[in-house]
Amino acid sequence: GNSVTQMEGPVTLSEEAFLTINCTYTATGYPSLFWYVQYPGEGLQLLLKATKADDKGSNKGFEATYRKETTSFHLEKGSVQVSDSAVYFCALSEGGAQKLVFGQGTRLTINP
Amino acid sequence: GAVVSQHPSWVICKSGTSVKIECRSLDFQATTMFWYRQFPKQSLMLMATSNEGSKATYEQGVEKDKFLINHASLTLSTLTVTSAHPEDSSFYICSAPVRGSGRNEQFFGPGTRLTVL
């Protein structure tokens, strides 16, 4: 079946550091890939997405590229801020059903 | 934007009682909603797909009689945890998709924390 594996956390960085959170997936077909973010006390929000190979999703300075050859969708940001502290989830969906399969989540803490 | 609300945000109940959790799409209609369960420091696990006007579709391993889902209108789905036990304590999250006008995205509720004593 489909699955998503994320870099284990927690991850702690200093402000303005470079961020990478690894995500790899297993799927039978050609899934759409997503990064969701969950800020403390809030629901999940879509951060970015990519629907086909080589697509790059980007939002709020975050980027991720759909790499079919390595089945990866790593999340990157060049300079993190304290306000980026949250839990990040990589996810995939296949077909039109929109059912999401999530990775285990990575808790990110940014220190000033 | 599209907003999904959940009620209550947290609930504590005694073992053996039933608890109902509501999921509402506030500014859009949703023929389909999804219910997830999230254990502490773990990922979200899809429990079931709620279908307006028809039966819910449950994922493998999820007890239908334990987790009753009703999707009576285009803006409301309910999850009832029947005869709750401590192992049912978890964070329950719903989501609803928005499609059309170039959008194809899911919106999540803030979640409901259930504690069964």
Tab-separated table of C-alpha atoms in Angstrom:
chain	number	residue	atom	x	y	z
A	1	GLY	CA	0.000	0.000	0.000
A	2	ASN	CA	0.861	3.656	-0.074
A	3	SER	CA	3.064	5.061	2.653
A	4	VAL	CA	5.033	8.149	3.598
A	5	THR	CA	8.214	8.236	5.643
A	6	GLN	CA	9.439	11.452	7.195
A	7	MET	CA	12.599	12.487	8.878
A	8	GLU	CA	12.226	11.897	12.571
A	9	GLY	CA	12.183	14.834	14.874
A	10	PRO	CA	12.228	16.845	16.835
A	11	VAL	CA	14.340	19.313	14.909
A	12	THR	CA	15.720	22.371	16.659
A	13	LEU	CA	17.406	25.165	14.733
A	14	SER	CA	18.485	28.718	15.283
A	15	GLU	CA	16.760	31.569	13.507
A	16	GLU	CA	18.003	32.130	9.937
A	17	ALA	CA	19.332	28.578	9.658
A	18	PHE	CA	18.720	26.431	6.593
A	19	LEU	CA	16.011	23.824	6.963
A	20	THR	CA	15.569	20.448	5.306
A	21	ILE	CA	12.940	17.922	6.334
A	22	ASN	CA	13.209	14.715	4.368
A	23	CYS	CA	10.186	12.886	3.008
A	24	THR	CA	10.044	9.761	0.881
A	25	TYR	CA	7.007	7.904	-0.314
A	26	THR	CA	5.831	4.579	-1.645
A	27	ALA	CA	2.902	4.533	-4.030
A	28	THR	CA	1.500	2.218	-6.640
A	29	GLY	CA	0.634	4.970	-9.104
A	30	TYR	CA	1.339	8.655	-9.520
A	31	PRO	CA	0.311	10.430	-6.348
A	32	SER	CA	-0.030	14.079	-5.549
A	33	LEU	CA	2.299	15.169	-2.748
A	34	PHE	CA	1.680	17.659	0.011
A	35	TRP	CA	3.252	19.345	2.979
A	36	TYR	CA	0.901	20.345	5.773
A	37	VAL	CA	1.780	22.438	8.813
A	38	GLN	CA	0.150	22.331	12.233
A	39	TYR	CA	0.799	25.355	14.418
A	40	PRO	CA	0.218	24.977	18.160
A	41	GLY	CA	-3.478	24.833	18.942
A	42	GLU	CA	-4.547	25.001	15.315
A	43	GLY	CA	-5.708	22.611	12.605
A	44	LEU	CA	-3.569	21.365	9.770
A	45	GLN	CA	-3.009	23.842	6.969
A	46	LEU	CA	-1.796	23.114	3.497
A	47	LEU	CA	1.682	24.551	3.089
A	48	LEU	CA	2.451	23.486	-0.472
A	49	LYS	CA	1.780	20.753	-2.968
A	50	ALA	CA	2.967	19.195	-6.226
A	51	THR	CA	0.841	17.070	-8.487
A	52	LYS	CA	3.346	15.593	-10.934
A	53	ALA	CA	6.990	14.716	-11.293
A	54	ASP	CA	9.443	17.629	-11.308
A	55	ASP	CA	6.796	20.065	-10.074
A	56	LYS	CA	8.012	22.428	-7.384
A	57	GLY	CA	5.606	23.567	-4.711
A	58	SER	CA	6.406	26.752	-2.835
A	59	ASN	CA	4.836	28.960	-0.195
A	60	LYS	CA	6.047	31.292	2.562
A	61	GLY	CA	9.662	30.682	1.605
A	62	PHE	CA	9.289	26.904	1.783
A	63	GLU	CA	9.924	24.742	-1.262
A	64	ALA	CA	9.652	21.073	-2.180
A	65	THR	CA	10.274	19.337	-5.499
A	66	TYR	CA	8.469	16.172	-6.587
A	67	ARG	CA	11.278	13.732	-7.426
A	68	LYS	CA	9.900	10.610	-9.010
A	69	GLU	CA	13.295	8.981	-9.509
A	70	THR	CA	14.053	9.107	-5.787
A	71	THR	CA	10.394	9.030	-4.658
A	72	SER	CA	11.064	12.053	-2.499
A	73	PHE	CA	9.489	15.400	-1.635
A	74	HIS	CA	11.913	17.065	0.758
A	75	LEU	CA	10.872	20.337	2.379
A	76	GLU	CA	13.416	23.186	2.401
A	77	LYS	CA	13.620	26.759	3.561
A	78	GLY	CA	16.647	28.956	3.249
A	79	SER	CA	16.225	31.009	6.416
A	80	VAL	CA	13.818	29.913	9.117
A	81	GLN	CA	12.040	32.169	11.576
A	82	VAL	CA	10.760	31.621	15.084
A	83	SER	CA	7.236	31.733	13.660
A	84	ASP	CA	8.003	28.605	11.606
A	85	SER	CA	7.960	26.524	14.782
A	86	ALA	CA	5.263	23.902	14.198
A	87	VAL	CA	4.723	20.273	13.269
A	88	TYR	CA	5.175	19.498	9.584
A	89	PHE	CA	3.481	16.577	7.849
A	90	CYS	CA	4.312	15.134	4.468
A	91	ALA	CA	1.365	13.457	2.762
A	92	LEU	CA	0.228	11.895	-0.478
A	93	SER	CA	-3.057	11.229	-2.178
A	94	GLU	CA	-3.715	9.032	-5.134
A	95	GLY	CA	-6.531	9.189	-7.619
A	96	GLY	CA	-9.518	11.423	-7.157
A	97	ALA	CA	-10.535	10.170	-3.749
A	98	GLN	CA	-8.505	12.795	-1.903
A	99	LYS	CA	-7.791	10.395	0.925
A	100	LEU	CA	-4.519	11.469	2.434
A	101	VAL	CA	-1.755	9.224	3.726
A	102	PHE	CA	0.427	11.088	6.198
A	103	GLY	CA	3.965	10.727	7.382
A	104	GLN	CA	4.592	10.677	11.097
A	105	GLY	CA	5.172	14.397	11.393
A	106	THR	CA	8.283	16.378	12.303
A	107	ARG	CA	8.232	18.853	15.143
A	108	LEU	CA	10.313	21.917	14.325
A	109	THR	CA	11.442	24.406	16.943
A	110	ILE	CA	13.245	27.578	15.959
A	111	ASN	CA	15.154	29.406	18.680
A	112	PRO	CA	15.807	33.142	18.472
B	1	GLY	CA	-11.069	30.829	2.604
B	2	ALA	CA	-12.804	27.605	3.511
B	3	VAL	CA	-13.315	26.998	7.209
B	4	VAL	CA	-13.995	23.737	8.981
B	5	SER	CA	-15.015	23.743	12.614
B	6	GLN	CA	-15.220	20.967	15.165
B	7	HIS	CA	-17.190	20.761	18.366
B	8	PRO	CA	-16.320	20.184	21.086
B	9	SER	CA	-12.632	21.049	21.076
B	10	TRP	CA	-12.080	18.740	24.009
B	11	VAL	CA	-14.190	16.302	25.973
B	12	ILE	CA	-13.681	14.090	29.006
B	13	CYS	CA	-16.044	11.216	29.555
B	14	LYS	CA	-16.440	8.114	31.688
B	15	SER	CA	-15.750	4.679	30.325
B	16	GLY	CA	-18.850	3.142	28.785
B	17	THR	CA	-20.479	6.371	27.702
B	18	SER	CA	-20.892	7.642	24.137
B	19	VAL	CA	-19.458	10.861	22.795
B	20	LYS	CA	-20.528	12.768	19.684
B	21	ILE	CA	-18.114	14.996	17.779
B	22	GLU	CA	-19.371	17.427	15.149
B	23	CYS	CA	-17.561	18.586	12.039
B	24	ARG	CA	-18.980	21.527	10.108
B	25	SER	CA	-17.994	23.211	6.877
B	26	LEU	CA	-18.842	26.824	7.654
B	27	ASP	CA	-18.694	28.536	4.279
B	28	PHE	CA	-18.883	25.751	1.743
B	29	GLN	CA	-20.736	22.527	1.110
B	30	ALA	CA	-19.054	19.184	1.483
B	31	THR	CA	-20.539	15.985	0.113
B	32	THR	CA	-17.533	14.175	1.507
B	33	MET	CA	-15.689	14.591	4.773
B	34	PHE	CA	-12.863	12.591	6.260
B	35	TRP	CA	-12.271	11.551	9.848
B	36	TYR	CA	-8.735	11.025	11.149
B	37	ARG	CA	-7.321	9.904	14.439
B	38	GLN	CA	-4.000	11.174	15.771
B	39	PHE	CA	-2.163	9.555	18.652
B	40	PRO	CA	0.361	11.585	20.653
B	41	LYS	CA	3.503	12.287	18.656
B	42	GLN	CA	2.212	10.129	15.829
B	43	SER	CA	0.747	10.654	12.446
B	44	LEU	CA	-2.851	11.063	11.396
B	45	MET	CA	-4.587	7.828	10.521
B	46	LEU	CA	-7.617	7.923	8.260
B	47	MET	CA	-10.572	6.268	9.953
B	48	ALA	CA	-13.391	6.728	7.494
B	49	THR	CA	-14.859	8.707	4.641
B	50	SER	CA	-18.175	10.337	5.445
B	51	ASN	CA	-20.567	10.553	2.504
B	52	GLU	CA	-23.561	12.895	2.541
B	53	GLY	CA	-26.794	10.943	2.289
B	54	SER	CA	-25.185	7.510	2.301
B	55	LYS	CA	-23.165	5.184	4.462
B	56	ALA	CA	-19.658	6.002	5.510
B	57	THR	CA	-16.721	4.071	4.112
B	58	TYR	CA	-14.467	2.739	6.846
B	59	GLU	CA	-10.784	1.959	6.572
B	60	GLN	CA	-9.566	-1.517	7.313
B	61	GLY	CA	-9.398	-2.236	11.008
B	62	VAL	CA	-11.805	0.512	12.064
B	63	GLU	CA	-14.901	-0.786	13.847
B	64	LYS	CA	-18.064	0.517	12.232
B	65	ASP	CA	-20.193	-0.133	15.279
B	66	LYS	CA	-17.703	1.580	17.528
B	67	PHE	CA	-17.283	4.734	15.481
B	68	LEU	CA	-20.651	5.752	14.073
B	69	ILE	CA	-20.564	8.357	11.337
B	70	ASN	CA	-23.538	10.335	10.109
B	71	HIS	CA	-23.411	12.893	7.308
B	72	ALA	CA	-26.936	14.232	7.347
B	73	SER	CA	-26.387	17.501	5.522
B	74	LEU	CA	-23.943	19.138	3.155
B	75	THR	CA	-22.292	21.007	6.006
B	76	LEU	CA	-22.320	18.581	8.923
B	77	SER	CA	-20.770	15.226	9.687
B	78	THR	CA	-20.802	13.636	13.121
B	79	LEU	CA	-18.598	10.970	14.659
B	80	THR	CA	-20.003	9.132	17.662
B	81	VAL	CA	-17.634	7.054	19.752
B	82	THR	CA	-19.894	4.468	21.326
B	83	SER	CA	-19.196	2.781	24.638
B	84	ALA	CA	-15.922	4.645	24.909
B	85	HIS	CA	-12.950	3.080	26.653
B	86	PRO	CA	-9.613	4.560	27.713
B	87	GLU	CA	-7.932	3.200	24.579
B	88	ASP	CA	-10.257	5.414	22.516
B	89	SER	CA	-8.609	8.481	24.027
B	90	SER	CA	-7.085	10.343	21.130
B	91	PHE	CA	-7.191	13.468	18.993
B	92	TYR	CA	-9.893	13.261	16.326
B	93	ILE	CA	-9.630	15.474	13.271
B	94	CYS	CA	-11.997	15.969	10.357
B	95	SER	CA	-11.354	17.427	6.941
B	96	ALA	CA	-13.417	18.430	3.941
B	97	PRO	CA	-12.303	18.897	0.338
B	98	VAL	CA	-12.957	21.984	-1.733
B	99	ARG	CA	-13.003	21.512	-5.466
B	100	GLY	CA	-13.763	23.700	-8.424
B	101	SER	CA	-12.654	27.132	-9.644
B	102	GLY	CA	-9.154	25.775	-9.950
B	103	ARG	CA	-9.074	24.563	-6.365
B	104	ASN	CA	-8.572	21.033	-5.169
B	105	GLU	CA	-7.638	21.177	-1.522
B	106	GLN	CA	-8.599	19.745	1.816
B	107	PHE	CA	-9.386	21.901	4.823
B	108	PHE	CA	-8.975	20.553	8.316
B	109	GLY	CA	-10.850	21.188	11.502
B	110	PRO	CA	-8.888	22.133	14.633
B	111	GLY	CA	-9.467	18.704	16.152
B	112	THR	CA	-11.224	17.290	19.200
B	113	ARG	CA	-9.287	15.833	22.081
B	114	LEU	CA	-11.135	12.946	23.692
B	115	THR	CA	-10.105	11.629	27.088
B	116	VAL	CA	-11.893	8.582	28.422
B	117	LEU	CA	-11.487	7.951	32.119
